[in-house]
Amino acid sequence: MMKISFKLTELSEDTLVGRDIGLKIRHKIKALLEEYSTVTIDMENKSDISLSFLDEAIVTLVLEYGKERFSNSIELKNIHNNTRGLMNFILRDKQKRFTVAP
């Protein structure tokens, strides 16, 4: 099992703001997952990450892969509490909106 680890800022020299940059990062993460069994992303305790970036780069991967596959193949470390809270908020909101009541 091959693993790779990187800092979030290594994938984006730009700011960690906006859907376009989030999309670029998500594509890079997916490409790494084709090569490696586990990808560890060091979030560097950053608190200046936008909602739209988190939604596009991380939350979309959680929804696409499912929580179990995501947590088995992608590790997020050094997440600032504000960032973790924002990700959980976005995830809950999207799950609520896309869950159809019987």
mmCIF file of N, CA and C in Angstrom:
data_model
loop_
_atom_site.group_PDB
_atom_site.id
_atom_site.type_symbol
_atom_site.label_atom_id
_atom_site.label_comp_id
_atom_site.label_asym_id
_atom_site.label_seq_id
_atom_site.Cartn_x
_atom_site.Cartn_y
_atom_site.Cartn_z
ATOM 1 N N MET A 1 0.841 -1.203 0.000
ATOM 2 C CA MET A 1 0.000 0.000 0.000
ATOM 3 C C MET A 1 0.876 1.252 0.000
ATOM 4 N N MET A 2 0.783 1.992 -1.039
ATOM 5 C CA MET A 2 1.583 3.207 -1.127
ATOM 6 C C MET A 2 0.786 4.393 -0.597
ATOM 7 N N LYS A 3 1.504 5.224 0.151
ATOM 8 C CA LYS A 3 0.868 6.395 0.746
ATOM 9 C C LYS A 3 1.615 7.636 0.304
ATOM 10 N N ILE A 4 0.897 8.744 0.287
ATOM 11 C CA ILE A 4 1.524 10.034 0.005
ATOM 12 C C ILE A 4 0.957 11.049 0.985
ATOM 13 N N SER A 5 1.803 11.989 1.357
ATOM 14 C CA SER A 5 1.390 13.031 2.287
ATOM 15 C C SER A 5 1.844 14.374 1.721
ATOM 16 N N PHE A 6 1.027 15.392 1.888
ATOM 17 C CA PHE A 6 1.401 16.719 1.419
ATOM 18 C C PHE A 6 0.671 17.779 2.221
ATOM 19 N N LYS A 7 1.211 18.983 2.166
ATOM 20 C CA LYS A 7 0.556 20.133 2.790
ATOM 21 C C LYS A 7 -0.413 20.733 1.771
ATOM 22 N N LEU A 8 -1.545 21.184 2.261
ATOM 23 C CA LEU A 8 -2.572 21.753 1.393
ATOM 24 C C LEU A 8 -1.999 22.885 0.539
ATOM 25 N N THR A 9 -1.144 23.708 1.114
ATOM 26 C CA THR A 9 -0.587 24.841 0.377
ATOM 27 C C THR A 9 0.373 24.392 -0.728
ATOM 28 N N GLU A 10 0.836 23.138 -0.692
ATOM 29 C CA GLU A 10 1.684 22.634 -1.776
ATOM 30 C C GLU A 10 0.872 22.453 -3.056
ATOM 31 N N LEU A 11 -0.431 22.221 -2.915
ATOM 32 C CA LEU A 11 -1.284 22.039 -4.086
ATOM 33 C C LEU A 11 -1.798 23.350 -4.643
ATOM 34 N N SER A 12 -1.819 24.376 -3.814
ATOM 35 C CA SER A 12 -2.308 25.667 -4.279
ATOM 36 C C SER A 12 -1.431 26.773 -3.714
ATOM 37 N N GLU A 13 -0.667 27.374 -4.595
ATOM 38 C CA GLU A 13 0.172 28.503 -4.185
ATOM 39 C C GLU A 13 -0.735 29.692 -3.921
ATOM 40 N N ASP A 14 -1.904 29.643 -4.543
ATOM 41 C CA ASP A 14 -2.880 30.717 -4.388
ATOM 42 C C ASP A 14 -3.500 30.621 -2.996
ATOM 43 N N THR A 15 -4.509 31.420 -2.777
ATOM 44 C CA THR A 15 -5.243 31.335 -1.521
ATOM 45 C C THR A 15 -6.137 30.096 -1.568
ATOM 46 N N LEU A 16 -6.636 29.693 -0.429
ATOM 47 C CA LEU A 16 -7.531 28.541 -0.330
ATOM 48 C C LEU A 16 -8.966 29.058 -0.283
ATOM 49 N N VAL A 17 -9.316 29.810 -1.323
ATOM 50 C CA VAL A 17 -10.610 30.477 -1.402
ATOM 51 C C VAL A 17 -11.179 30.269 -2.799
ATOM 52 N N GLY A 18 -12.471 29.951 -2.854
ATOM 53 C CA GLY A 18 -13.164 29.895 -4.132
ATOM 54 C C GLY A 18 -13.339 28.500 -4.703
ATOM 55 N N ARG A 19 -14.422 28.353 -5.451
ATOM 56 C CA ARG A 19 -14.759 27.055 -6.062
ATOM 57 C C ARG A 19 -13.760 26.619 -7.113
ATOM 58 N N ASP A 20 -13.245 27.578 -7.899
ATOM 59 C CA ASP A 20 -12.329 27.208 -8.971
ATOM 60 C C ASP A 20 -11.052 26.575 -8.421
ATOM 61 N N ILE A 21 -10.508 27.142 -7.376
ATOM 62 C CA ILE A 21 -9.303 26.578 -6.763
ATOM 63 C C ILE A 21 -9.651 25.269 -6.057
ATOM 64 N N GLY A 22 -10.817 25.217 -5.407
ATOM 65 C CA GLY A 22 -11.269 23.983 -4.761
ATOM 66 C C GLY A 22 -11.401 22.843 -5.756
ATOM 67 N N LEU A 23 -11.937 23.149 -6.934
ATOM 68 C CA LEU A 23 -12.098 22.144 -7.983
ATOM 69 C C LEU A 23 -10.733 21.636 -8.452
ATOM 70 N N LYS A 24 -9.797 22.558 -8.622
ATOM 71 C CA LYS A 24 -8.444 22.207 -9.040
ATOM 72 C C LYS A 24 -7.807 21.247 -8.007
ATOM 73 N N ILE A 25 -7.976 21.577 -6.728
ATOM 74 C CA ILE A 25 -7.418 20.744 -5.656
ATOM 75 C C ILE A 25 -8.093 19.369 -5.651
ATOM 76 N N ARG A 26 -9.430 19.343 -5.816
ATOM 77 C CA ARG A 26 -10.147 18.054 -5.810
ATOM 78 C C ARG A 26 -9.636 17.159 -6.933
ATOM 79 N N HIS A 27 -9.421 17.726 -8.110
ATOM 80 C CA HIS A 27 -8.904 16.934 -9.228
ATOM 81 C C HIS A 27 -7.508 16.389 -8.914
ATOM 82 N N LYS A 28 -6.677 17.195 -8.257
ATOM 83 C CA LYS A 28 -5.333 16.733 -7.880
ATOM 84 C C LYS A 28 -5.414 15.591 -6.870
ATOM 85 N N ILE A 29 -6.307 15.720 -5.888
ATOM 86 C CA ILE A 29 -6.471 14.666 -4.877
ATOM 87 C C ILE A 29 -6.942 13.376 -5.541
ATOM 88 N N LYS A 30 -7.912 13.474 -6.445
ATOM 89 C CA LYS A 30 -8.421 12.286 -7.147
ATOM 90 C C LYS A 30 -7.324 11.635 -7.984
ATOM 91 N N ALA A 31 -6.491 12.433 -8.628
ATOM 92 C CA ALA A 31 -5.382 11.896 -9.421
ATOM 93 C C ALA A 31 -4.398 11.157 -8.517
ATOM 94 N N LEU A 32 -4.127 11.717 -7.343
ATOM 95 C CA LEU A 32 -3.226 11.053 -6.391
ATOM 96 C C LEU A 32 -3.817 9.730 -5.912
ATOM 97 N N LEU A 33 -5.137 9.684 -5.737
ATOM 98 C CA LEU A 33 -5.795 8.459 -5.277
ATOM 99 C C LEU A 33 -5.750 7.342 -6.323
ATOM 100 N N GLU A 34 -5.542 7.702 -7.570
ATOM 101 C CA GLU A 34 -5.386 6.674 -8.598
ATOM 102 C C GLU A 34 -4.022 6.019 -8.500
ATOM 103 N N GLU A 35 -3.058 6.747 -7.952
ATOM 104 C CA GLU A 35 -1.688 6.260 -7.829
ATOM 105 C C GLU A 35 -1.386 5.670 -6.451
ATOM 106 N N TYR A 36 -1.994 6.238 -5.420
ATOM 107 C CA TYR A 36 -1.691 5.860 -4.035
ATOM 108 C C TYR A 36 -2.939 5.346 -3.344
ATOM 109 N N SER A 37 -2.743 4.421 -2.390
ATOM 110 C CA SER A 37 -3.900 3.881 -1.664
ATOM 111 C C SER A 37 -4.389 4.856 -0.589
ATOM 112 N N THR A 38 -3.473 5.649 -0.043
ATOM 113 C CA THR A 38 -3.844 6.596 1.006
ATOM 114 C C THR A 38 -3.211 7.951 0.726
ATOM 115 N N VAL A 39 -4.020 8.984 0.863
ATOM 116 C CA VAL A 39 -3.545 10.353 0.693
ATOM 117 C C VAL A 39 -3.771 11.086 2.014
ATOM 118 N N THR A 40 -2.697 11.628 2.575
ATOM 119 C CA THR A 40 -2.798 12.413 3.799
ATOM 120 C C THR A 40 -2.618 13.876 3.433
ATOM 121 N N ILE A 41 -3.594 14.682 3.837
ATOM 122 C CA ILE A 41 -3.560 16.115 3.545
ATOM 123 C C ILE A 41 -3.342 16.863 4.847
ATOM 124 N N ASP A 42 -2.220 17.563 4.938
ATOM 125 C CA ASP A 42 -1.935 18.390 6.101
ATOM 126 C C ASP A 42 -2.621 19.735 5.881
ATOM 127 N N MET A 43 -3.663 19.984 6.657
ATOM 128 C CA MET A 43 -4.433 21.222 6.510
ATOM 129 C C MET A 43 -3.717 22.420 7.145
ATOM 130 N N GLU A 44 -2.572 22.159 7.792
ATOM 131 C CA GLU A 44 -1.696 23.198 8.336
ATOM 132 C C GLU A 44 -2.384 24.148 9.314
ATOM 133 N N ASN A 45 -3.424 23.664 9.982
ATOM 134 C CA ASN A 45 -4.170 24.475 10.953
ATOM 135 C C ASN A 45 -4.638 25.813 10.380
ATOM 136 N N LYS A 46 -4.890 25.844 9.094
ATOM 137 C CA LYS A 46 -5.333 27.083 8.454
ATOM 138 C C LYS A 46 -6.791 27.364 8.818
ATOM 139 N N SER A 47 -7.063 28.630 9.118
ATOM 140 C CA SER A 47 -8.439 29.017 9.443
ATOM 141 C C SER A 47 -9.008 29.950 8.379
ATOM 142 N N ASP A 48 -8.193 30.279 7.380
ATOM 143 C CA ASP A 48 -8.628 31.230 6.348
ATOM 144 C C ASP A 48 -9.049 30.520 5.063
ATOM 145 N N ILE A 49 -9.705 29.360 5.220
ATOM 146 C CA ILE A 49 -10.171 28.588 4.078
ATOM 147 C C ILE A 49 -11.659 28.891 3.887
ATOM 148 N N SER A 50 -12.051 29.213 2.662
ATOM 149 C CA SER A 50 -13.445 29.618 2.432
ATOM 150 C C SER A 50 -14.393 28.423 2.377
ATOM 151 N N LEU A 51 -15.670 28.713 2.651
ATOM 152 C CA LEU A 51 -16.724 27.698 2.547
ATOM 153 C C LEU A 51 -16.769 27.091 1.153
ATOM 154 N N SER A 52 -16.696 27.940 0.136
ATOM 155 C CA SER A 52 -16.806 27.435 -1.235
ATOM 156 C C SER A 52 -15.625 26.535 -1.587
ATOM 157 N N PHE A 53 -14.429 26.868 -1.109
ATOM 158 C CA PHE A 53 -13.263 26.015 -1.345
ATOM 159 C C PHE A 53 -13.458 24.650 -0.669
ATOM 160 N N LEU A 54 -13.839 24.666 0.616
ATOM 161 C CA LEU A 54 -14.046 23.414 1.358
ATOM 162 C C LEU A 54 -15.122 22.551 0.714
ATOM 163 N N ASP A 55 -16.195 23.194 0.278
ATOM 164 C CA ASP A 55 -17.291 22.470 -0.360
ATOM 165 C C ASP A 55 -16.785 21.774 -1.620
ATOM 166 N N GLU A 56 -16.094 22.515 -2.452
ATOM 167 C CA GLU A 56 -15.647 21.991 -3.741
ATOM 168 C C GLU A 56 -14.502 20.976 -3.593
ATOM 169 N N ALA A 57 -13.549 21.259 -2.714
ATOM 170 C CA ALA A 57 -12.344 20.421 -2.609
ATOM 171 C C ALA A 57 -12.538 19.187 -1.734
ATOM 172 N N ILE A 58 -13.220 19.324 -0.604
ATOM 173 C CA ILE A 58 -13.277 18.223 0.374
ATOM 174 C C ILE A 58 -14.671 17.609 0.489
ATOM 175 N N VAL A 59 -15.678 18.424 0.758
ATOM 176 C CA VAL A 59 -17.027 17.902 1.008
ATOM 177 C C VAL A 59 -17.548 17.125 -0.207
ATOM 178 N N THR A 60 -17.284 17.630 -1.402
ATOM 179 C CA THR A 60 -17.728 16.928 -2.606
ATOM 180 C C THR A 60 -17.092 15.540 -2.687
ATOM 181 N N LEU A 61 -15.837 15.412 -2.270
ATOM 182 C CA LEU A 61 -15.180 14.094 -2.244
ATOM 183 C C LEU A 61 -15.844 13.165 -1.236
ATOM 184 N N VAL A 62 -16.206 13.700 -0.081
ATOM 185 C CA VAL A 62 -16.886 12.885 0.936
ATOM 186 C C VAL A 62 -18.196 12.349 0.357
ATOM 187 N N LEU A 63 -18.953 13.221 -0.298
ATOM 188 C CA LEU A 63 -20.233 12.810 -0.868
ATOM 189 C C LEU A 63 -20.042 11.850 -2.045
ATOM 190 N N GLU A 64 -19.028 12.081 -2.847
ATOM 191 C CA GLU A 64 -18.775 11.242 -4.012
ATOM 192 C C GLU A 64 -18.291 9.849 -3.609
ATOM 193 N N TYR A 65 -17.375 9.779 -2.662
ATOM 194 C CA TYR A 65 -16.779 8.499 -2.253
ATOM 195 C C TYR A 65 -17.570 7.806 -1.153
ATOM 196 N N GLY A 66 -18.364 8.560 -0.407
ATOM 197 C CA GLY A 66 -19.016 8.015 0.775
ATOM 198 C C GLY A 66 -18.062 8.165 1.953
ATOM 199 N N LYS A 67 -18.636 8.310 3.148
ATOM 200 C CA LYS A 67 -17.804 8.576 4.338
ATOM 201 C C LYS A 67 -16.777 7.481 4.603
ATOM 202 N N GLU A 68 -17.201 6.225 4.428
ATOM 203 C CA GLU A 68 -16.285 5.122 4.743
ATOM 204 C C GLU A 68 -15.092 5.088 3.795
ATOM 205 N N ARG A 69 -15.353 5.133 2.504
ATOM 206 C CA ARG A 69 -14.242 5.094 1.536
ATOM 207 C C ARG A 69 -13.361 6.337 1.688
ATOM 208 N N PHE A 70 -14.000 7.494 1.919
ATOM 209 C CA PHE A 70 -13.240 8.722 2.111
ATOM 210 C C PHE A 70 -12.289 8.574 3.293
ATOM 211 N N SER A 71 -12.826 8.122 4.435
ATOM 212 C CA SER A 71 -11.980 8.037 5.633
ATOM 213 C C SER A 71 -10.939 6.921 5.536
ATOM 214 N N ASN A 72 -11.177 5.929 4.688
ATOM 215 C CA ASN A 72 -10.180 4.868 4.491
ATOM 216 C C ASN A 72 -9.064 5.282 3.540
ATOM 217 N N SER A 73 -9.326 6.255 2.678
ATOM 218 C CA SER A 73 -8.316 6.599 1.682
ATOM 219 C C SER A 73 -7.765 8.020 1.802
ATOM 220 N N ILE A 74 -8.471 8.884 2.527
ATOM 221 C CA ILE A 74 -8.015 10.266 2.677
ATOM 222 C C ILE A 74 -7.970 10.619 4.161
ATOM 223 N N GLU A 75 -6.807 11.055 4.599
ATOM 224 C CA GLU A 75 -6.667 11.494 5.991
ATOM 225 C C GLU A 75 -6.426 12.991 5.997
ATOM 226 N N LEU A 76 -7.232 13.691 6.782
ATOM 227 C CA LEU A 76 -7.045 15.125 6.951
ATOM 228 C C LEU A 76 -6.422 15.340 8.320
ATOM 229 N N LYS A 77 -5.239 15.955 8.357
ATOM 230 C CA LYS A 77 -4.623 16.192 9.659
ATOM 231 C C LYS A 77 -4.352 17.674 9.854
ATOM 232 N N ASN A 78 -4.175 18.044 11.106
ATOM 233 C CA ASN A 78 -3.955 19.445 11.479
ATOM 234 C C ASN A 78 -5.069 20.358 10.969
ATOM 235 N N ILE A 79 -6.310 19.928 11.220
ATOM 236 C CA ILE A 79 -7.457 20.738 10.812
ATOM 237 C C ILE A 79 -7.783 21.726 11.923
ATOM 238 N N HIS A 80 -7.838 22.989 11.588
ATOM 239 C CA HIS A 80 -8.240 24.029 12.544
ATOM 240 C C HIS A 80 -9.698 23.759 12.934
ATOM 241 N N ASN A 81 -10.044 23.975 14.192
ATOM 242 C CA ASN A 81 -11.411 23.703 14.658
ATOM 243 C C ASN A 81 -12.467 24.431 13.836
ATOM 244 N N ASN A 82 -12.183 25.687 13.447
ATOM 245 C CA ASN A 82 -13.141 26.434 12.623
ATOM 246 C C ASN A 82 -13.351 25.739 11.283
ATOM 247 N N THR A 83 -12.270 25.246 10.696
ATOM 248 C CA THR A 83 -12.345 24.573 9.394
ATOM 249 C C THR A 83 -13.130 23.272 9.512
ATOM 250 N N ARG A 84 -12.871 22.514 10.561
ATOM 251 C CA ARG A 84 -13.608 21.263 10.793
ATOM 252 C C ARG A 84 -15.097 21.554 10.953
ATOM 253 N N GLY A 85 -15.406 22.589 11.712
ATOM 254 C CA GLY A 85 -16.803 22.976 11.919
ATOM 255 C C GLY A 85 -17.482 23.365 10.616
ATOM 256 N N LEU A 86 -16.781 24.135 9.790
ATOM 257 C CA LEU A 86 -17.338 24.542 8.494
ATOM 258 C C LEU A 86 -17.590 23.325 7.604
ATOM 259 N N MET A 87 -16.632 22.394 7.561
ATOM 260 C CA MET A 87 -16.802 21.196 6.728
ATOM 261 C C MET A 87 -18.003 20.375 7.193
ATOM 262 N N ASN A 88 -18.132 20.205 8.489
ATOM 263 C CA ASN A 88 -19.264 19.441 9.022
ATOM 264 C C ASN A 88 -20.586 20.140 8.735
ATOM 265 N N PHE A 89 -20.591 21.468 8.847
ATOM 266 C CA PHE A 89 -21.794 22.247 8.548
ATOM 267 C C PHE A 89 -22.211 22.057 7.087
ATOM 268 N N ILE A 90 -21.256 22.197 6.164
ATOM 269 C CA ILE A 90 -21.549 22.052 4.729
ATOM 270 C C ILE A 90 -22.055 20.642 4.443
ATOM 271 N N LEU A 91 -21.392 19.642 5.019
ATOM 272 C CA LEU A 91 -21.766 18.253 4.776
ATOM 273 C C LEU A 91 -23.186 17.972 5.268
ATOM 274 N N ARG A 92 -23.493 18.405 6.494
ATOM 275 C CA ARG A 92 -24.845 18.198 7.030
ATOM 276 C C ARG A 92 -25.885 18.909 6.170
ATOM 277 N N ASP A 93 -25.576 20.138 5.770
ATOM 278 C CA ASP A 93 -26.507 20.917 4.956
ATOM 279 C C ASP A 93 -26.774 20.221 3.622
ATOM 280 N N LYS A 94 -25.731 19.756 2.964
ATOM 281 C CA LYS A 94 -25.902 19.082 1.670
ATOM 282 C C LYS A 94 -26.651 17.761 1.823
ATOM 283 N N GLN A 95 -26.328 17.022 2.878
ATOM 284 C CA GLN A 95 -27.019 15.744 3.092
ATOM 285 C C GLN A 95 -28.507 15.982 3.324
ATOM 286 N N LYS A 96 -28.835 17.036 4.060
ATOM 287 C CA LYS A 96 -30.234 17.372 4.313
ATOM 288 C C LYS A 96 -30.954 17.728 3.024
ATOM 289 N N ARG A 97 -30.296 18.547 2.207
ATOM 290 C CA ARG A 97 -30.918 19.003 0.968
ATOM 291 C C ARG A 97 -31.085 17.898 -0.068
ATOM 292 N N PHE A 98 -30.193 16.921 -0.048
ATOM 293 C CA PHE A 98 -30.244 15.888 -1.073
ATOM 294 C C PHE A 98 -30.882 14.592 -0.604
ATOM 295 N N THR A 99 -31.337 14.574 0.650
ATOM 296 C CA THR A 99 -32.042 13.400 1.146
ATOM 297 C C THR A 99 -33.528 13.616 0.916
ATOM 298 N N VAL A 100 -34.126 12.738 0.176
ATOM 299 C CA VAL A 100 -35.544 12.868 -0.153
ATOM 300 C C VAL A 100 -36.341 12.058 0.864
ATOM 301 N N ALA A 101 -37.293 12.702 1.484
ATOM 302 C CA ALA A 101 -38.132 11.996 2.466
ATOM 303 C C ALA A 101 -39.030 10.985 1.732
ATOM 304 N N PRO A 102 -39.256 9.839 2.359
ATOM 305 C CA PRO A 102 -40.105 8.811 1.709
ATOM 306 C C PRO A 102 -41.548 9.267 1.584
#
